[in-house]
mmCIF file of C-alpha atoms and ligand atoms in Angstrom:
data_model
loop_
_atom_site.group_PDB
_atom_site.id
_atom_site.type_symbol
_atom_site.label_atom_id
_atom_site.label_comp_id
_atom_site.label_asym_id
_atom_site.label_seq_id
_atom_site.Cartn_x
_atom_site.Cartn_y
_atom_site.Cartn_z
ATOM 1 C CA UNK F 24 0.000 0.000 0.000
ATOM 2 C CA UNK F 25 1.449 3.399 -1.028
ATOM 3 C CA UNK F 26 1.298 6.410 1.498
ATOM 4 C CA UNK F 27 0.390 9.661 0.021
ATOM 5 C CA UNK F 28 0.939 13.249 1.759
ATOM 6 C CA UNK F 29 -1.255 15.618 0.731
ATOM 7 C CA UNK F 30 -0.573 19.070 0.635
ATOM 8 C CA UNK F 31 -3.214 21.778 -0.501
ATOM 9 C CA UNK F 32 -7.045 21.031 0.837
ATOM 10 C CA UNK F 33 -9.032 22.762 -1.610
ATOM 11 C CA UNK F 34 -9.225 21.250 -5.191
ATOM 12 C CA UNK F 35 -6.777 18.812 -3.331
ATOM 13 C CA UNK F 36 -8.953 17.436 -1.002
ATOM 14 C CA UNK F 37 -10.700 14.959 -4.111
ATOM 15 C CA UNK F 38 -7.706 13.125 -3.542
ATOM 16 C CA UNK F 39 -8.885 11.897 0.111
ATOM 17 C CA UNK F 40 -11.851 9.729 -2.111
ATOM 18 C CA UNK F 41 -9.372 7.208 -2.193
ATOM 19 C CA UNK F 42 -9.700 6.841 1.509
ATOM 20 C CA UNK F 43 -13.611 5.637 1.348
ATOM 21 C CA UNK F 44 -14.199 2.522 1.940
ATOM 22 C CA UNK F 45 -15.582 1.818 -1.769
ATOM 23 C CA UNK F 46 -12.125 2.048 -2.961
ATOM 24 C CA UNK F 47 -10.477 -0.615 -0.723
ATOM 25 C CA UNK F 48 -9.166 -2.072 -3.935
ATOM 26 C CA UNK F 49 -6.646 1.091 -4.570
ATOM 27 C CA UNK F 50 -3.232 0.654 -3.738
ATOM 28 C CA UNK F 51 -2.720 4.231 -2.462
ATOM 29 C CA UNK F 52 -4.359 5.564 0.788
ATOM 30 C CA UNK F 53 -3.579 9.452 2.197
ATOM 31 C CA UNK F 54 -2.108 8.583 5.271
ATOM 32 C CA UNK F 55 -0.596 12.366 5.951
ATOM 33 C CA UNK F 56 -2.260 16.740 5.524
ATOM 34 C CA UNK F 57 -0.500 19.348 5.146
ATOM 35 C CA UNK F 58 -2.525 22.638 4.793
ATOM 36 C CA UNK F 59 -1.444 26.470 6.357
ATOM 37 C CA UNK F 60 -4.824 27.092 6.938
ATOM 38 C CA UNK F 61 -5.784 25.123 10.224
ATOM 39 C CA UNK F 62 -9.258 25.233 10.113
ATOM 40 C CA UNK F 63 -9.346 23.530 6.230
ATOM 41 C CA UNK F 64 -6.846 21.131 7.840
ATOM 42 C CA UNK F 65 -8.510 19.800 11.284
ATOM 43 C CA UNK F 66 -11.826 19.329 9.090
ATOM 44 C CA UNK F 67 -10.500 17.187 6.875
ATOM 45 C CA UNK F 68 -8.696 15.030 9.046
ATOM 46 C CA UNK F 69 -11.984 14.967 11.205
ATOM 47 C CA UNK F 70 -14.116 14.162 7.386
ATOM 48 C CA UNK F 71 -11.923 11.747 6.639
ATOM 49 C CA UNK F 72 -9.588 9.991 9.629
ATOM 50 C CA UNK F 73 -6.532 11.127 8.549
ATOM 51 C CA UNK F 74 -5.155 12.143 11.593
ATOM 52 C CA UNK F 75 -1.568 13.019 10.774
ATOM 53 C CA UNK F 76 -1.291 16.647 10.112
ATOM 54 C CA UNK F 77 0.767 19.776 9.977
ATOM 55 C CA UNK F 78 1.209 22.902 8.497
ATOM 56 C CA UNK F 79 4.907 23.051 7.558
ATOM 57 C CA UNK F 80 5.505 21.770 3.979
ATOM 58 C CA UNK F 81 9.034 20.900 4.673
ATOM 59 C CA UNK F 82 7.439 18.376 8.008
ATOM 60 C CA UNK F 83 5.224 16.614 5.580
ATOM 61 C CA UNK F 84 8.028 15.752 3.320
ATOM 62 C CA UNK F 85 10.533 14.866 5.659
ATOM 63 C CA UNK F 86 7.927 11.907 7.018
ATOM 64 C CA UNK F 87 9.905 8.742 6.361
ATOM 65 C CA UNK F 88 6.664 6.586 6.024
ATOM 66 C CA UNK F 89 5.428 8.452 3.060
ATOM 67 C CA UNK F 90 6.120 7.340 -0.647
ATOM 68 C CA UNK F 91 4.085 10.213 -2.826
ATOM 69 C CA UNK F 92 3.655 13.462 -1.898
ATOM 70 C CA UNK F 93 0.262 15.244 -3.433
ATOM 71 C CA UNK F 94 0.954 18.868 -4.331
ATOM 72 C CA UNK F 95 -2.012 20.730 -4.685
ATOM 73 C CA UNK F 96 -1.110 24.105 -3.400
ATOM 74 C CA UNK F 97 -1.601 27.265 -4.879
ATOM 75 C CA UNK F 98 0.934 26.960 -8.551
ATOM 76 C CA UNK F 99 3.431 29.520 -7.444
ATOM 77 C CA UNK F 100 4.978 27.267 -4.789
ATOM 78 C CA UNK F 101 4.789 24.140 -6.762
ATOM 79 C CA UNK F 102 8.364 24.182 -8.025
ATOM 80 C CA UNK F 103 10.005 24.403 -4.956
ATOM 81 C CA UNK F 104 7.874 22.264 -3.510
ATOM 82 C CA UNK F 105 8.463 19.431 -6.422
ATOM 83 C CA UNK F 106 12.116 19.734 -5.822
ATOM 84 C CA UNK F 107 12.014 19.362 -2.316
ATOM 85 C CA UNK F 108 9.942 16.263 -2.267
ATOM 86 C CA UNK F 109 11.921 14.723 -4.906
ATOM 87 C CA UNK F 110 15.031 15.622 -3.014
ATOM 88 C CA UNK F 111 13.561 13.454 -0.153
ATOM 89 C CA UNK F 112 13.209 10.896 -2.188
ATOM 90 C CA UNK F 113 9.339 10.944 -2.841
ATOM 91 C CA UNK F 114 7.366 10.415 -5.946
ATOM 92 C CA UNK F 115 5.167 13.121 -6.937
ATOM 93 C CA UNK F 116 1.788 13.868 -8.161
ATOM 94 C CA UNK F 117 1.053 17.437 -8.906
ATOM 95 C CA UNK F 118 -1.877 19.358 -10.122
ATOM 96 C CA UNK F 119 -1.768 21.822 -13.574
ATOM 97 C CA UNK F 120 0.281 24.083 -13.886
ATOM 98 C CA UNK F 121 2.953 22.204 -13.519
ATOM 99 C CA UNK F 122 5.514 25.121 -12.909
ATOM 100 C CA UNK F 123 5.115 28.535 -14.208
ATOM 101 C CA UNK F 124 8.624 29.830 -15.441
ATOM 102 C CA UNK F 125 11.194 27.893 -17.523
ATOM 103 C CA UNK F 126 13.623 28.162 -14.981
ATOM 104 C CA UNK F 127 11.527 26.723 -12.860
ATOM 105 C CA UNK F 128 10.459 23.409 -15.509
ATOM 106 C CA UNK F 129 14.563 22.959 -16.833
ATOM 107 C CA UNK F 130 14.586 22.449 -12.293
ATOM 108 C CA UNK F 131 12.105 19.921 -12.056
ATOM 109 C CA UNK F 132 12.850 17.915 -15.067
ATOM 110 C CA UNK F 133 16.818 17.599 -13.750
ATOM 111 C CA UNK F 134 15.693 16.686 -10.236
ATOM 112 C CA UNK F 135 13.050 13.927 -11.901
ATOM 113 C CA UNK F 136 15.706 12.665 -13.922
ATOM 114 C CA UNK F 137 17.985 12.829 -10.948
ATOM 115 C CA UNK F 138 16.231 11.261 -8.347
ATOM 116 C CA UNK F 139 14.710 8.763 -10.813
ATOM 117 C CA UNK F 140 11.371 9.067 -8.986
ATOM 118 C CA UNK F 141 8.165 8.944 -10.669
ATOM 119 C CA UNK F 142 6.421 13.243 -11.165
ATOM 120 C CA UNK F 143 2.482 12.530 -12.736
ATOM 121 C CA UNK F 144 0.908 16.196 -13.451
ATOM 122 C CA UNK F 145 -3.014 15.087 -12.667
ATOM 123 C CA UNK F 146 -4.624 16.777 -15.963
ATOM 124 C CA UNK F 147 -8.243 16.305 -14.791
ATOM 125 C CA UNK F 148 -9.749 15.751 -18.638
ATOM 126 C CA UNK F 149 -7.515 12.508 -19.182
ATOM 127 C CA UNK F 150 -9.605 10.897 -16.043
ATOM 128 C CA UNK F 151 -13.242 12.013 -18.045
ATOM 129 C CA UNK F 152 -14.801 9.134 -18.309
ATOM 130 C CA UNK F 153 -16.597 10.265 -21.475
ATOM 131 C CA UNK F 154 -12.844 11.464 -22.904
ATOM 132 C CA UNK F 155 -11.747 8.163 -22.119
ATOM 133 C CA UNK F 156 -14.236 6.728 -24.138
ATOM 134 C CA UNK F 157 -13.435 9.101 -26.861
ATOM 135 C CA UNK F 158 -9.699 7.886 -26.468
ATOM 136 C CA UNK F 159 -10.677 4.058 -26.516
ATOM 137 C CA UNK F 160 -12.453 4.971 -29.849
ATOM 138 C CA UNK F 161 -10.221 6.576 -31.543
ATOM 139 C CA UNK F 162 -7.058 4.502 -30.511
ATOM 140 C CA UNK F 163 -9.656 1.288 -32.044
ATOM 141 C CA UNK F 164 -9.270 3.192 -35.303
ATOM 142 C CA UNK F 165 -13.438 3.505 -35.008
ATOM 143 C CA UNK F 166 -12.690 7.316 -36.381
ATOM 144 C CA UNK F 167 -10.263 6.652 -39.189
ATOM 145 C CA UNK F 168 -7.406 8.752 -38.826
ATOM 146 C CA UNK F 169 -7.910 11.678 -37.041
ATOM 147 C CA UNK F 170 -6.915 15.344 -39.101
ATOM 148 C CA UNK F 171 -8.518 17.776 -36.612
ATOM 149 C CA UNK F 172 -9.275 18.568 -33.044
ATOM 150 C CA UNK F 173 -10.203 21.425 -31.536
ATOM 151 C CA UNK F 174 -10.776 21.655 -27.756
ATOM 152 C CA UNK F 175 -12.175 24.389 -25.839
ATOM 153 C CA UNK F 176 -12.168 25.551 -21.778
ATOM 154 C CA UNK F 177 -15.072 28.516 -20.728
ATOM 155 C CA UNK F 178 -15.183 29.057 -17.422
ATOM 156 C CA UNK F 179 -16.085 32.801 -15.740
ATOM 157 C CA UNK F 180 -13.469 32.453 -13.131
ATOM 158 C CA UNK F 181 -14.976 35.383 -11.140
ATOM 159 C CA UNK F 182 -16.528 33.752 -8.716
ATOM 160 C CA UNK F 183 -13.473 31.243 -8.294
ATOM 161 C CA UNK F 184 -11.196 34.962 -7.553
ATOM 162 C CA UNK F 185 -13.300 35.584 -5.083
ATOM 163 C CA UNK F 186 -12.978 32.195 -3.371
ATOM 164 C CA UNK F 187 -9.040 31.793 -3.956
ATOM 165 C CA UNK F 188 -7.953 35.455 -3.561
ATOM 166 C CA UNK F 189 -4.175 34.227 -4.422
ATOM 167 C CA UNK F 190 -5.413 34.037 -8.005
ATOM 168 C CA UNK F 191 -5.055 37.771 -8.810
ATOM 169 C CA UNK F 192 -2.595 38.609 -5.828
ATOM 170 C CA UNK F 193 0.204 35.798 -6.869
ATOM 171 C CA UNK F 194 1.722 36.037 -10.312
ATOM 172 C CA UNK F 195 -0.495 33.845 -12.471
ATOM 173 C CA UNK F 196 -0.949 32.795 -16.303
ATOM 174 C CA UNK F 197 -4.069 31.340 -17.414
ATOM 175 C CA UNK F 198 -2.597 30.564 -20.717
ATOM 176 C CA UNK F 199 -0.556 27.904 -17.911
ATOM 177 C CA UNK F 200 -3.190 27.749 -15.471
ATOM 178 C CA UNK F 201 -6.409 27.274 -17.475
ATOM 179 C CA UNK F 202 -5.407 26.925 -21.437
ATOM 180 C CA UNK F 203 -3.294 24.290 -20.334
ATOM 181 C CA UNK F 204 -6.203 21.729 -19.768
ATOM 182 C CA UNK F 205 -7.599 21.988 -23.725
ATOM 183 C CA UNK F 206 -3.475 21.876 -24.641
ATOM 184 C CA UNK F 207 -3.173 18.520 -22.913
ATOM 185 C CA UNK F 208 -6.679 17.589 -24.002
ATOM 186 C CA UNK F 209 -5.670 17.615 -27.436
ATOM 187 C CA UNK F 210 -2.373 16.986 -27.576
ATOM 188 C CA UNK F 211 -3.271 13.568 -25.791
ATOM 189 C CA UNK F 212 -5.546 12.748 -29.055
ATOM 190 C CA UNK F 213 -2.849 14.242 -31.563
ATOM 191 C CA UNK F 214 0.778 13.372 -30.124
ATOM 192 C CA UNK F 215 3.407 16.758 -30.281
ATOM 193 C CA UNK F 216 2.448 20.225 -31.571
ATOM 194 C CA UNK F 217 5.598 21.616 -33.906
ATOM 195 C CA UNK F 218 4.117 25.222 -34.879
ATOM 196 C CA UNK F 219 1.582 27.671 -32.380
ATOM 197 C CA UNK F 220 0.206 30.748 -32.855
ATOM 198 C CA UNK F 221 -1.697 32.233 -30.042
ATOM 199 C CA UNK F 222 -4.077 35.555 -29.629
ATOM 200 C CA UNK F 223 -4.505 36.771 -26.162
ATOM 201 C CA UNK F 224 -6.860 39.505 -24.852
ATOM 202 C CA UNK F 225 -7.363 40.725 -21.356
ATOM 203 C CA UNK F 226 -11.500 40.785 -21.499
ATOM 204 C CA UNK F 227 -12.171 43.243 -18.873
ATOM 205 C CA UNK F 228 -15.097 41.155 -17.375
ATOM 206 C CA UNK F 229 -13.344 40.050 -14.304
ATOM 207 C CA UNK F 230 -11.862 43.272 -13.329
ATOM 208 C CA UNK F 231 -9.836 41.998 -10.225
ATOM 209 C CA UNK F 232 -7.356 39.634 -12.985
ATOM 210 C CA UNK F 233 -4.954 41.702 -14.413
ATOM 211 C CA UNK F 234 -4.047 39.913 -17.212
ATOM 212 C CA UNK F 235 -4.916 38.045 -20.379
ATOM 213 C CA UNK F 236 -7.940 36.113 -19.562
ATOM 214 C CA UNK F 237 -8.877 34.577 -22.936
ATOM 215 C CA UNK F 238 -7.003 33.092 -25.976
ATOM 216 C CA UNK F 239 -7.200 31.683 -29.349
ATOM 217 C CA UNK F 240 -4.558 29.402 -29.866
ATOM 218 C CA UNK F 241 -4.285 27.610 -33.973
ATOM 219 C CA UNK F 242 -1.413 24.580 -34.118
ATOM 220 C CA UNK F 243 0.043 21.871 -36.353
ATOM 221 C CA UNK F 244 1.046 18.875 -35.022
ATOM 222 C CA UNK F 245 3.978 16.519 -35.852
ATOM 223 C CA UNK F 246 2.345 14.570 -37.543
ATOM 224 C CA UNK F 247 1.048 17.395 -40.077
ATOM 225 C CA UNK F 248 -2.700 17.475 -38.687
ATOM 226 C CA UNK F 249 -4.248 20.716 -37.508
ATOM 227 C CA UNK F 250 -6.181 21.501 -34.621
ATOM 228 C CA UNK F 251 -7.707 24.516 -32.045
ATOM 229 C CA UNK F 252 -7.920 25.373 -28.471
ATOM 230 C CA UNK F 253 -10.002 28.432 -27.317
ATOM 231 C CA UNK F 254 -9.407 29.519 -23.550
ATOM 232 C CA UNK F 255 -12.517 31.850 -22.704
ATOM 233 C CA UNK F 256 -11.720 32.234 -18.525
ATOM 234 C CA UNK F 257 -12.976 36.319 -18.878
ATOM 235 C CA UNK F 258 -15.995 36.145 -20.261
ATOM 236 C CA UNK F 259 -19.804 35.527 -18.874
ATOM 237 C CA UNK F 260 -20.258 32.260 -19.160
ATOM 238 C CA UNK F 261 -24.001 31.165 -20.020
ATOM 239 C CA UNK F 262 -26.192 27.878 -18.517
ATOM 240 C CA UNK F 263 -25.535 24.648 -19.753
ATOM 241 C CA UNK F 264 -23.183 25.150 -21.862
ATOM 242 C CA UNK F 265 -19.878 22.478 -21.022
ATOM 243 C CA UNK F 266 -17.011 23.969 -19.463
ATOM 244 C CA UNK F 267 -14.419 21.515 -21.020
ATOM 245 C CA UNK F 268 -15.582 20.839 -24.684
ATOM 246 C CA UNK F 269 -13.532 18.557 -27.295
ATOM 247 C CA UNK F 270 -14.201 17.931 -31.079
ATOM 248 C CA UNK F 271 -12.398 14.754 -32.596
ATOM 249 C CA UNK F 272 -12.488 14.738 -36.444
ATOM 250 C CA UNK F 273 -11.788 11.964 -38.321
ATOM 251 C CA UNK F 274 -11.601 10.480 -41.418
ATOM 252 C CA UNK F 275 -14.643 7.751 -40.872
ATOM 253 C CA UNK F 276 -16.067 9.296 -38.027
ATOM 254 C CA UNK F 277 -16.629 12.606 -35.403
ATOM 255 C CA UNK F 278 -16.643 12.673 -31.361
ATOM 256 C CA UNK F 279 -17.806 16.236 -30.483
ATOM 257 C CA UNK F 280 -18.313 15.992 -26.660
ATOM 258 C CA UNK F 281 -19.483 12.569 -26.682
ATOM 259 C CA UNK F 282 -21.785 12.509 -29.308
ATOM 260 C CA UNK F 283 -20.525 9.932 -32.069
ATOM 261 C CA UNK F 284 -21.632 9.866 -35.928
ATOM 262 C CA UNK F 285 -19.182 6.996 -37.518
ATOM 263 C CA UNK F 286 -19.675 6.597 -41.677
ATOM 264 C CA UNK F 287 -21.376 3.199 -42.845
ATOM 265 C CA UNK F 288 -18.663 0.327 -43.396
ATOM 266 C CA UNK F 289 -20.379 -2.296 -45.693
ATOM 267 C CA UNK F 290 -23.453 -3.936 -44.610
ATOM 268 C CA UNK F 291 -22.658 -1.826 -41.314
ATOM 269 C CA UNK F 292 -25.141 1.369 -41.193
ATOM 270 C CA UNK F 293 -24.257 4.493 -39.863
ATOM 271 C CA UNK F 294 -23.916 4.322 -36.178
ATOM 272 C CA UNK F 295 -24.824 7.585 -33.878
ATOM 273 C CA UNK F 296 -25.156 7.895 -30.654
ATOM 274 C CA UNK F 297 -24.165 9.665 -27.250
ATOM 275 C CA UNK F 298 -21.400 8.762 -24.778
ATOM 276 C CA UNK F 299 -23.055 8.487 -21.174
ATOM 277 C CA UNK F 300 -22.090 7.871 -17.573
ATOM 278 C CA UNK F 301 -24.125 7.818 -14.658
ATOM 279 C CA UNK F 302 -23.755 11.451 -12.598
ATOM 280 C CA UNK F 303 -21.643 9.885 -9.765
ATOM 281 C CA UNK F 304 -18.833 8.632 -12.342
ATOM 282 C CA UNK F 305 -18.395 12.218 -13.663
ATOM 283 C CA UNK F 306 -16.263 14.908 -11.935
ATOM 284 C CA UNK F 307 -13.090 16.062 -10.364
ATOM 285 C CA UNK F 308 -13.172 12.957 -7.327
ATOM 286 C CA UNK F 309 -14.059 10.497 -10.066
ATOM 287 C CA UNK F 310 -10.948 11.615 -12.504
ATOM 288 C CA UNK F 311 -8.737 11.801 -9.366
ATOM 289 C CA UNK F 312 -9.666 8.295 -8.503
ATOM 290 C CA UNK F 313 -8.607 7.433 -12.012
ATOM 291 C CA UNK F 314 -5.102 9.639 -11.132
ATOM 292 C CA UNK F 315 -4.487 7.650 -7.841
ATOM 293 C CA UNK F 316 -4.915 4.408 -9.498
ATOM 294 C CA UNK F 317 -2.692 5.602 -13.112
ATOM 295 C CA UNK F 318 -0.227 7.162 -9.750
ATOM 296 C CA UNK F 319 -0.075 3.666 -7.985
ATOM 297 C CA UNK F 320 0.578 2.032 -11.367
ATOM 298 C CA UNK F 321 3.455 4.511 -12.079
ATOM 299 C CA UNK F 322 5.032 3.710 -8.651
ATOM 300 C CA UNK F 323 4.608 0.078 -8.333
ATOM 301 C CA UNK F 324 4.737 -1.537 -11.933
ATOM 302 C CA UNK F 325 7.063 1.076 -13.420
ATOM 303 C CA UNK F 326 4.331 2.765 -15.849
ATOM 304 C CA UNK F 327 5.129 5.773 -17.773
ATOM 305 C CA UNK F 328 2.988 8.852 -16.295
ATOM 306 C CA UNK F 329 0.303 9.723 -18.839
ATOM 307 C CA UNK F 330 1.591 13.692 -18.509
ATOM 308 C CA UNK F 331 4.900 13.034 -16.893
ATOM 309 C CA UNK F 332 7.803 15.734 -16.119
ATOM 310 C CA UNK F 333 8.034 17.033 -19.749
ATOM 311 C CA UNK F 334 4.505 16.678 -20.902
ATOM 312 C CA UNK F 335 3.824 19.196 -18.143
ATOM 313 C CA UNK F 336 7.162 21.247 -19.148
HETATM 314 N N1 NAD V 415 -9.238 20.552 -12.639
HETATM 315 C C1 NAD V 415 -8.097 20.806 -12.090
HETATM 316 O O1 NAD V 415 -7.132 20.207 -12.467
HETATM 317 C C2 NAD V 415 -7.989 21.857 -10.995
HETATM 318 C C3 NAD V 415 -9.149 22.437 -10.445
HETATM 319 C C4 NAD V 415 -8.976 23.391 -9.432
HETATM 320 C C5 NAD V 415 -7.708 23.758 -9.000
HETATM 321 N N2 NAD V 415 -6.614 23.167 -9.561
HETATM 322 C C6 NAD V 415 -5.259 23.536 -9.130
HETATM 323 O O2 NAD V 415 -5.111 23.246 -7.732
HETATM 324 C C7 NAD V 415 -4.202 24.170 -7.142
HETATM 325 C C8 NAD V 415 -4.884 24.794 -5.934
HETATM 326 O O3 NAD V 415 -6.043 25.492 -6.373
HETATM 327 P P1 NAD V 415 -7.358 25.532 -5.465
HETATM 328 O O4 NAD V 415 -8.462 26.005 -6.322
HETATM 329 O O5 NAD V 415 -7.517 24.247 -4.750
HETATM 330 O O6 NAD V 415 -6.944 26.687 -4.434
HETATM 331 P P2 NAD V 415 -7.366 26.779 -2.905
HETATM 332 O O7 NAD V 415 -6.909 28.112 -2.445
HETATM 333 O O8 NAD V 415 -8.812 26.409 -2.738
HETATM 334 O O9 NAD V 415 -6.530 25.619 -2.191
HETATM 335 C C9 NAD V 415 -5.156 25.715 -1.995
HETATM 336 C C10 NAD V 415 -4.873 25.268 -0.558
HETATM 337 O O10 NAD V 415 -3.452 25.274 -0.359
HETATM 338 C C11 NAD V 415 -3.187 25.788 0.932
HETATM 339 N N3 NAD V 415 -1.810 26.291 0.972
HETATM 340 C C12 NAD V 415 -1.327 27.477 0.546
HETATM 341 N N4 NAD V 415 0.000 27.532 0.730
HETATM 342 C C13 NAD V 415 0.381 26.341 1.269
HETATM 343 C C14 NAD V 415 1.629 25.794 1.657
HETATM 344 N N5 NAD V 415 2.766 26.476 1.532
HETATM 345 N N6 NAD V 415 1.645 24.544 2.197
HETATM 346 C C15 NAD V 415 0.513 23.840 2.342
HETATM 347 N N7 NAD V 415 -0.708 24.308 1.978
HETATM 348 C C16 NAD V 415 -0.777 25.547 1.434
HETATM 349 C C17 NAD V 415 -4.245 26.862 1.138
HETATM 350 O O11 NAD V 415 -4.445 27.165 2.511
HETATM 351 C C18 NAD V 415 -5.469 26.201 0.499
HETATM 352 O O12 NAD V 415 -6.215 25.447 1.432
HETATM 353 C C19 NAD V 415 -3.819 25.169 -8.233
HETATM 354 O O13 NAD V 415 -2.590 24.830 -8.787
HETATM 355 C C20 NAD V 415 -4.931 25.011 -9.255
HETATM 356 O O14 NAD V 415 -4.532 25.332 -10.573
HETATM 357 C C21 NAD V 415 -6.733 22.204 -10.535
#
């Protein structure tokens, strides 16, 4: 059983799923919290039983009966914070962004390849269900080749400012912070991108980020096939309309956000029809129970991280 130390209770605290008792079968429990706010911290361990705790980063990672260390702290600290666990000799899972600066990435990728321990960058859409599905099909060849993809992330962060303040007082990049979810999305489906271009514009709708808040981002991918990410994070985002979207075009066959039309194959009619889950198999503690187990398999069977160290450079 691998022992994971969490640190960062907010979007980090889907990790402590793995903990229930419906997921006895996952070889990785959090055994260890680290949060500097004491309140977050002392009502998880209470939620969930975990009752080792602190609030002092370095204390959690110099634990000797912890293998992984979970960073989920606001991204500004994670480089440090990477290093230092990897300097104790932990393996590492770490929410997007990865890092923020180069300086910080060329870091982390020596002290991965230095300590030889295993760094997994959780990207949330590769543990969507209905992605997966999308994945499964396309890998099958169901699609033909795939030429185009196009992948798209809306999301009115205002009210999210207003709940994590250190996202317009810390120095932030959305194009790392929130385009980088559609980036991974497609190049997952598309392998490398050789040539970008990006637009950005600050939109002026959530007046507390000072930045660029939206882009439009065209590339061309090694393997000469084209493809499109829009990053709409200032903008007001209307009802029911999907935060993450992703259109998969292929040469028999399309995937726009689950919905499937594949071209007649000889006696075979056209097939169309929608990818479904149940609600409770959709959402950020379902895809992190997918990132514990993909984490476990890393650690113990020597499995290459779907985004590993340079993925998320
Ligand atoms: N879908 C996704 O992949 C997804 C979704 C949300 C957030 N995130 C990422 O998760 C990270 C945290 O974002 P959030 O929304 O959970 O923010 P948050 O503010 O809700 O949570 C961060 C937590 O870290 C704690 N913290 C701050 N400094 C710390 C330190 N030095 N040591 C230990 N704990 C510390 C804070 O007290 C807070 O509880 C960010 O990198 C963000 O991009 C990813």
């Amino acid at each position: 059983m691998l022992r994971l130390g969490l640190a960062g209770l907010g979007h980090g605290s889907t990790l402590l799923g793995a903990n229930g008792p419906e997921n006895q079968d996952l070889p990785i429990r959090v055994t260890a919290l680290c949060d500097v706010d004491e309140a977050r911290l002392s009502q998880a361990s209470a939620d969930y039983g975990v009752e080792r705790t602190t609030t002092d980063f370095e204390q959690l990672v110099g634990q000797s009966d912890i293998d992984v260390i979970g960073i989920y702290t606001p991204g500004p600290f994670h480089g440090d914070q990477i290093v230092a666990s990897l300097n104790a000799g932990k393996h590492v899972m770490v929410t997007k962004a990865m890092v923020y600066t180069m300086k910080e990435a060329e870091q982390v990728i020596e002290a991965v390849d230095r300590s030889g321990r295993v760094l997994l960058v959780t990207q949330t859409m590769r543990g969507d269900a209905r992605h997966m599905e999308s994945k499964r099909l396309c890998d099958s060849g169901a699609i033909g080749e795939l030429i185009l993809s196009e992948a798209t992330y809306v999301h009115d962060l205002r009210p999210v400012y207003t709940d994590t303040p250190w996202r317009t007082q810390m120095p932030q990049d959305l194009l790392l912070g929130g385009a980088c979810h559609p980036i991974d999305a497609v190049r997952w489906f598309m392998g490398d991108i050789e040539e970008v271009h990006c637009y950005g514009l600050r939109g002026g709708v959530a007046t507390d980020y000072p930045q660029e808040d939206n882009f439009v981002i065209n590339m061309r991918f090694s393997s000469g096939r084209i493809g499109r990410v829009a990053t709409y994070c200032g903008v007001v985002h209307p009802p029911g309309l999907l935060m993450n979207g992703l259109g998969l075009f292929g040469t028999r066959g399309t995937i726009i956000d689950g919905r499937v039309r594949i071209e007649p194959e000889g006696d075979v009619p056209a097939r169309e029809y929608e990818i479904t889950f149940p609600e409770n198999q959709q959402g950020h503690s379902t895809e992190m129970l997918v990132m514990m187990r993909h984490m476990a398999d890393c650690v113990i069977n020597g499995t290459k991280p779907w985004v590993g160290v340079r993925e998320g450079a």
